[in-house]
Amino acid sequence: MKHFFFLCAALLTLSTAAMAQPKVYFTKEISPESLVKIYKALGVEATGRVAVKISTGEGGNNHYLKPTLIRNLVEEVNGTIVECCTAYGGSRQDPKKHWETIHEHGFDSIFAVDIMDEFGQIRIPIKDRKHLRYDIVGDYLANYDFMINLAHFKGHAMGGFGGVMKNASIGVASTAGKCYIHSAGKTDDPKLAWTPDYLAAGKTQDDFLESMAAAAQAVHNYFNGRVVYINVMNNMSVDCDCDGHPAKPELLDMGIMASLDPVAVDQACLDKVFNYQGKPGDDNKPLIQRINRQHGTYITDYAEKIGFGSKKYTLVNLDE
């Protein structure tokens, strides 16, 4: 009888732990309708002034989330597309060129669009101060009450991969803020950030990943948790949407993941990629190699450590 009670207690503990895990919703279908469906499955209504944070894509890149794909969701929440300028030259560092790229990619023809750091920036508080003293974001972030973090999940030359945490950290940071994160707090000057003395000296790849996690947490806390997180797993090149000449995706589209927990949804996407049984013409190895080269999975480890979210989750398949 004693063994029976021990077994019941163990099962209750496991059941309670499963209930406590954040839910990550999944659908294999990638369509305007499925984006709205997975947003509604989260059970949180985007209210007030809603920012929809995406990457509008570097000029020459064709892998970004297309306006036709995201249109229904943006209209559902009466949202504004928000972006910030880059810090590495290209077609989006200068606001004028950035607007031209936004127009070429068709966003301002359909949506209200806001380059949040076009005219200024602000510092917002940061909880984890291991490397950064604050987070530097576009000052128009203050114009919004709720954020839909709508990320394109793919590889990234420096972070290994880009998902919702990169979209919240590097994506929401101003040009100066991007430099501050990339240099792990050493400089916010674009003229210095990419030089060896500032980017690498005394710093490691993990310092950069830790800085990204801390900055993403700062944005989440700025909105008092009024953020939902969606990763679209299509066009999964080893290169980011910030690359004007990305490699051709070798892994076929997988679907959409969404959660209220940013760590859980990025981890779920990583698990999906790493556990996939690839084959010729549908190969996950190049993306895994890119992620591992940059120790990219460490960002979910560190984000969990600083209390930003959970690597453990319950997957809910909306297709079943």
Short mmCIF file of C-alpha atoms in Angstrom, two decimals:
data_model
loop_
_atom_site.label_atom_id
_atom_site.label_comp_id
_atom_site.label_asym_id
_atom_site.label_seq_id
_atom_site.Cartn_x
_atom_site.Cartn_y
_atom_site.Cartn_z
CA MET A 1 0.00 0.00 0.00
CA LYS A 2 2.88 2.34 0.84
CA HIS A 3 4.33 1.80 -2.65
CA PHE A 4 0.93 2.65 -4.14
CA PHE A 5 0.84 6.01 -2.36
CA PHE A 6 4.43 6.75 -3.44
CA LEU A 7 3.46 5.97 -7.05
CA CYS A 8 0.38 8.22 -6.85
CA ALA A 9 2.48 11.03 -5.39
CA ALA A 10 5.07 10.66 -8.14
CA LEU A 11 2.42 10.71 -10.86
CA LEU A 12 0.81 13.79 -9.28
CA THR A 13 4.18 15.53 -9.22
CA LEU A 14 4.79 14.74 -12.88
CA SER A 15 1.28 15.88 -13.80
CA THR A 16 1.71 19.14 -11.88
CA ALA A 17 5.07 19.77 -13.56
CA ALA A 18 3.55 19.19 -17.00
CA MET A 19 0.71 21.59 -16.21
CA ALA A 20 3.23 24.21 -15.10
CA GLN A 21 5.16 24.03 -18.34
CA PRO A 22 4.38 26.75 -20.88
CA LYS A 23 2.41 25.70 -23.93
CA VAL A 24 3.88 25.96 -27.40
CA TYR A 25 1.31 25.75 -30.18
CA PHE A 26 2.23 24.26 -33.54
CA THR A 27 0.68 24.03 -36.97
CA LYS A 28 2.31 22.62 -40.06
CA GLU A 29 0.25 24.92 -42.28
CA ILE A 30 1.93 28.20 -43.19
CA SER A 31 -0.79 30.52 -44.45
CA PRO A 32 -2.45 33.84 -43.58
CA GLU A 33 -5.31 31.90 -41.99
CA SER A 34 -3.06 29.69 -39.87
CA LEU A 35 -1.23 32.72 -38.48
CA VAL A 36 -4.51 34.11 -37.18
CA LYS A 37 -5.49 30.67 -35.89
CA ILE A 38 -2.30 30.17 -33.90
CA TYR A 39 -2.47 33.72 -32.50
CA LYS A 40 -6.01 33.09 -31.26
CA ALA A 41 -4.95 29.76 -29.74
CA LEU A 42 -2.69 31.68 -27.36
CA GLY A 43 -5.80 33.06 -25.65
CA VAL A 44 -4.46 36.59 -25.18
CA GLU A 45 -6.04 39.50 -27.00
CA ALA A 46 -3.74 42.19 -28.35
CA THR A 47 -5.29 45.46 -27.20
CA GLY A 48 -4.40 49.13 -27.34
CA ARG A 49 -1.73 50.29 -29.75
CA VAL A 50 -0.26 47.07 -31.16
CA ALA A 51 3.27 46.81 -32.54
CA VAL A 52 3.95 43.88 -34.88
CA LYS A 53 7.72 43.41 -34.85
CA ILE A 54 9.07 41.76 -37.97
CA SER A 55 12.17 42.01 -40.12
CA THR A 56 11.35 43.81 -43.36
CA GLY A 57 14.40 42.16 -44.96
CA GLU A 58 17.59 43.50 -46.46
CA GLY A 59 17.52 44.65 -50.06
CA GLY A 60 18.21 41.65 -52.29
CA ASN A 61 16.87 39.18 -49.72
CA ASN A 62 13.70 37.30 -50.58
CA HIS A 63 13.31 35.09 -47.50
CA TYR A 64 11.62 37.58 -45.13
CA LEU A 65 7.98 37.12 -44.09
CA LYS A 66 5.94 38.47 -46.98
CA PRO A 67 3.19 41.09 -46.50
CA THR A 68 0.67 38.76 -48.12
CA LEU A 69 1.44 36.07 -45.51
CA ILE A 70 1.14 38.31 -42.44
CA ARG A 71 -1.65 40.60 -43.67
CA ASN A 72 -4.58 38.81 -42.00
CA LEU A 73 -2.86 38.75 -38.62
CA VAL A 74 -1.82 42.40 -38.73
CA GLU A 75 -5.35 43.40 -39.71
CA GLU A 76 -6.83 41.15 -37.00
CA VAL A 77 -5.01 43.12 -34.29
CA ASN A 78 -5.12 46.50 -36.07
CA GLY A 79 -1.35 46.50 -35.78
CA THR A 80 1.52 48.65 -36.99
CA ILE A 81 4.62 47.05 -38.50
CA VAL A 82 7.62 48.20 -36.46
CA GLU A 83 11.30 48.02 -37.30
CA CYS A 84 14.61 49.65 -36.38
CA CYS A 85 17.60 50.57 -38.49
CA THR A 86 20.57 48.23 -38.78
CA ALA A 87 24.15 48.84 -37.68
CA TYR A 88 26.23 47.34 -40.48
CA GLY A 89 25.57 49.43 -43.57
CA GLY A 90 23.43 47.90 -46.31
CA SER A 91 19.97 49.02 -47.35
CA ARG A 92 18.47 49.57 -43.90
CA GLN A 93 20.96 51.47 -41.73
CA ASP A 94 20.05 54.86 -43.15
CA PRO A 95 16.34 55.68 -42.55
CA LYS A 96 15.91 56.98 -46.11
CA LYS A 97 17.25 53.76 -47.64
CA HIS A 98 15.33 51.74 -45.08
CA TRP A 99 12.05 53.34 -46.19
CA GLU A 100 12.95 52.57 -49.79
CA THR A 101 13.54 48.91 -48.90
CA ILE A 102 10.29 48.75 -46.93
CA HIS A 103 8.49 50.10 -50.00
CA GLU A 104 10.27 47.73 -52.41
CA HIS A 105 9.23 44.79 -50.23
CA GLY A 106 5.63 45.95 -50.23
CA PHE A 107 5.01 46.64 -46.56
CA ASP A 108 3.99 50.31 -46.59
CA SER A 109 1.55 49.67 -49.42
CA ILE A 110 -0.54 47.50 -47.09
CA PHE A 111 0.29 48.45 -43.50
CA ALA A 112 1.12 51.38 -41.29
CA VAL A 113 4.89 51.08 -40.76
CA ASP A 114 7.07 52.70 -38.10
CA ILE A 115 10.89 52.83 -38.06
CA MET A 116 11.06 53.27 -34.31
CA ASP A 117 14.54 54.80 -34.15
CA GLU A 118 14.14 57.08 -37.17
CA PHE A 119 14.21 60.19 -35.00
CA GLY A 120 15.63 59.07 -31.67
CA GLN A 121 16.25 56.40 -29.08
CA ILE A 122 15.65 55.72 -25.40
CA ARG A 123 17.23 53.56 -22.73
CA ILE A 124 15.00 51.05 -21.00
CA PRO A 125 15.80 49.15 -17.78
CA ILE A 126 17.47 45.78 -17.94
CA LYS A 127 17.22 43.07 -15.30
CA ASP A 128 20.34 41.07 -16.08
CA ARG A 129 23.28 43.48 -15.90
CA LYS A 130 26.12 41.02 -16.43
CA HIS A 131 27.18 42.85 -19.61
CA LEU A 132 24.67 45.62 -20.30
CA ARG A 133 23.59 48.48 -18.03
CA TYR A 134 20.43 49.18 -20.06
CA ASP A 135 18.87 48.41 -23.43
CA ILE A 136 18.89 51.06 -26.17
CA VAL A 137 15.74 50.98 -28.33
CA GLY A 138 13.93 53.22 -30.77
CA ASP A 139 12.10 55.96 -28.88
CA TYR A 140 8.83 55.22 -30.70
CA LEU A 141 8.63 51.95 -28.77
CA ALA A 142 6.93 54.09 -26.14
CA ASN A 143 4.00 54.62 -28.52
CA TYR A 144 2.81 51.01 -28.15
CA ASP A 145 0.92 49.05 -25.50
CA PHE A 146 1.28 45.51 -26.84
CA MET A 147 3.75 43.68 -29.07
CA ILE A 148 3.32 40.74 -31.39
CA ASN A 149 6.83 39.40 -31.88
CA LEU A 150 6.47 37.83 -35.34
CA ALA A 151 9.81 36.27 -36.17
CA HIS A 152 11.16 34.39 -39.14
CA PHE A 153 13.04 31.38 -37.74
CA LYS A 154 16.24 30.74 -39.73
CA GLY A 155 20.01 30.74 -39.41
CA HIS A 156 22.17 33.71 -38.51
CA ALA A 157 25.85 34.38 -39.20
CA MET A 158 26.60 35.68 -35.70
CA GLY A 159 23.87 34.30 -33.45
CA GLY A 160 23.66 30.86 -35.05
CA PHE A 161 19.93 31.22 -35.47
CA GLY A 162 17.34 33.94 -35.34
CA GLY A 163 14.00 33.51 -33.60
CA VAL A 164 11.83 35.55 -31.28
CA MET A 165 14.63 36.39 -28.84
CA LYS A 166 16.80 37.83 -31.58
CA ASN A 167 13.76 39.68 -32.95
CA ALA A 168 13.17 41.26 -29.53
CA SER A 169 16.79 42.09 -28.79
CA ILE A 170 18.72 43.01 -31.94
CA GLY A 171 15.46 43.67 -33.78
CA VAL A 172 14.05 46.24 -31.35
CA ALA A 173 17.40 47.86 -30.58
CA SER A 174 18.33 51.09 -32.31
CA THR A 175 21.50 51.28 -34.40
CA ALA A 176 23.44 52.22 -31.26
CA GLY A 177 21.63 49.53 -29.29
CA LYS A 178 22.61 46.87 -31.80
CA CYS A 179 26.25 47.88 -31.42
CA TYR A 180 25.91 47.81 -27.65
CA ILE A 181 24.54 44.25 -27.72
CA HIS A 182 26.99 42.94 -30.32
CA SER A 183 29.94 44.30 -28.33
CA ALA A 184 28.46 42.93 -25.09
CA GLY A 185 28.31 46.39 -23.55
CA LYS A 186 31.67 47.74 -24.70
CA THR A 187 30.46 50.41 -27.14
CA ASP A 188 27.36 51.81 -28.81
CA ASP A 189 29.34 53.54 -31.56
CA PRO A 190 28.81 52.02 -35.03
CA LYS A 191 32.26 53.23 -36.06
CA LEU A 192 33.85 51.13 -33.32
CA ALA A 193 31.52 48.20 -32.74
CA TRP A 194 32.73 46.09 -35.69
CA THR A 195 36.45 46.61 -35.09
CA PRO A 196 38.40 43.75 -33.49
CA ASP A 197 39.26 45.77 -30.40
CA TYR A 198 35.62 46.27 -29.50
CA LEU A 199 33.86 43.25 -30.95
CA ALA A 200 36.21 40.51 -29.82
CA ALA A 201 38.83 41.69 -27.32
CA GLY A 202 38.07 40.29 -23.90
CA LYS A 203 34.67 39.03 -25.06
CA THR A 204 33.39 35.67 -26.20
CA GLN A 205 30.52 34.48 -28.36
CA ASP A 206 28.65 33.54 -25.20
CA ASP A 207 28.89 37.15 -23.97
CA PHE A 208 27.06 38.27 -27.10
CA LEU A 209 24.39 35.58 -26.69
CA GLU A 210 23.95 36.50 -23.03
CA SER A 211 23.57 40.14 -24.02
CA MET A 212 20.89 39.23 -26.55
CA ALA A 213 18.94 37.27 -23.95
CA ALA A 214 19.16 40.13 -21.47
CA ALA A 215 18.02 42.70 -24.04
CA ALA A 216 15.08 40.54 -25.14
CA GLN A 217 14.05 40.20 -21.50
CA ALA A 218 14.24 43.99 -21.13
CA VAL A 219 11.74 44.48 -23.98
CA HIS A 220 9.42 41.84 -22.52
CA ASN A 221 9.51 43.54 -19.13
CA TYR A 222 9.02 46.97 -20.72
CA PHE A 223 5.64 45.73 -21.95
CA ASN A 224 4.92 44.07 -18.59
CA GLY A 225 4.64 40.76 -20.42
CA ARG A 226 2.08 42.10 -22.93
CA VAL A 227 3.86 40.26 -25.73
CA VAL A 228 3.05 37.15 -27.76
CA TYR A 229 5.74 35.23 -29.60
CA ILE A 230 5.40 33.57 -33.02
CA ASN A 231 8.11 31.83 -35.08
CA VAL A 232 7.43 31.08 -38.74
CA MET A 233 9.64 28.20 -39.90
CA ASN A 234 9.85 28.80 -43.64
CA ASN A 235 12.67 29.69 -46.05
CA MET A 236 15.12 28.48 -43.40
CA SER A 237 18.39 29.56 -44.93
CA VAL A 238 21.55 29.38 -42.85
CA ASP A 239 21.66 33.16 -43.36
CA CYS A 240 19.49 35.83 -41.79
CA ASP A 241 17.02 38.19 -43.46
CA CYS A 242 19.66 40.87 -42.79
CA ASP A 243 21.86 39.24 -45.46
CA GLY A 244 21.36 40.70 -48.93
CA HIS A 245 22.71 37.53 -50.56
CA PRO A 246 21.52 34.62 -48.39
CA ALA A 247 22.24 30.98 -49.09
CA LYS A 248 19.42 28.97 -50.61
CA PRO A 249 17.41 27.10 -47.95
CA GLU A 250 18.22 23.39 -47.93
CA LEU A 251 15.58 22.48 -45.34
CA LEU A 252 11.93 22.46 -46.34
CA ASP A 253 9.33 24.55 -44.52
CA MET A 254 8.18 23.10 -41.20
CA GLY A 255 5.30 25.22 -39.89
CA ILE A 256 4.53 27.85 -37.27
CA MET A 257 5.22 27.79 -33.52
CA ALA A 258 3.70 30.22 -31.01
CA SER A 259 3.80 30.75 -27.24
CA LEU A 260 3.56 33.30 -24.47
CA ASP A 261 7.03 32.07 -23.42
CA PRO A 262 9.86 33.24 -25.73
CA VAL A 263 12.38 30.71 -24.49
CA ALA A 264 9.96 27.83 -24.95
CA VAL A 265 9.04 28.75 -28.53
CA ASP A 266 12.66 29.23 -29.62
CA GLN A 267 13.59 25.94 -27.92
CA ALA A 268 10.68 24.14 -29.60
CA CYS A 269 11.90 25.32 -33.00
CA LEU A 270 15.44 24.21 -32.22
CA ASP A 271 14.15 20.81 -31.13
CA LYS A 272 12.13 20.53 -34.33
CA VAL A 273 15.20 21.21 -36.48
CA PHE A 274 17.67 19.10 -34.50
CA ASN A 275 15.36 16.08 -34.20
CA TYR A 276 14.26 16.10 -37.83
CA GLN A 277 15.24 13.15 -40.00
CA GLY A 278 16.60 14.96 -43.03
CA LYS A 279 17.10 13.56 -46.50
CA PRO A 280 18.46 14.75 -49.84
CA GLY A 281 16.57 17.85 -50.88
CA ASP A 282 15.31 18.36 -47.34
CA ASP A 283 18.48 18.60 -45.28
CA ASN A 284 18.66 19.97 -41.73
CA LYS A 285 22.44 19.48 -41.41
CA PRO A 286 23.56 22.87 -42.83
CA LEU A 287 21.31 24.78 -40.43
CA ILE A 288 22.39 22.63 -37.48
CA GLN A 289 26.05 23.21 -38.41
CA ARG A 290 25.49 26.97 -38.55
CA ILE A 291 23.76 26.96 -35.16
CA ASN A 292 26.47 24.82 -33.56
CA ARG A 293 29.28 26.88 -35.11
CA GLN A 294 28.03 29.92 -33.20
CA HIS A 295 27.03 27.99 -30.04
CA GLY A 296 23.55 29.32 -30.85
CA THR A 297 21.60 27.00 -28.55
CA TYR A 298 23.29 28.64 -25.55
CA ILE A 299 20.88 31.59 -25.72
CA THR A 300 17.98 29.45 -24.49
CA ASP A 301 20.18 28.05 -21.70
CA TYR A 302 21.10 31.51 -20.50
CA ALA A 303 17.62 33.00 -20.97
CA GLU A 304 16.21 30.25 -18.77
CA LYS A 305 18.94 30.87 -16.20
CA ILE A 306 18.02 34.56 -15.85
CA GLY A 307 14.34 33.73 -15.44
CA PHE A 308 13.16 34.83 -18.87
CA GLY A 309 11.33 31.59 -19.67
CA SER A 310 11.47 27.81 -19.75
CA LYS A 311 13.23 25.37 -22.07
CA LYS A 312 10.67 22.76 -21.05
CA TYR A 313 7.28 23.07 -22.66
CA THR A 314 4.12 21.25 -23.62
CA LEU A 315 3.61 21.06 -27.38
CA VAL A 316 0.03 21.50 -28.60
CA ASN A 317 -0.50 20.41 -32.20
CA LEU A 318 -3.37 22.43 -33.68
CA ASP A 319 -3.56 20.08 -36.67
CA GLU A 320 -4.73 17.13 -34.57
#
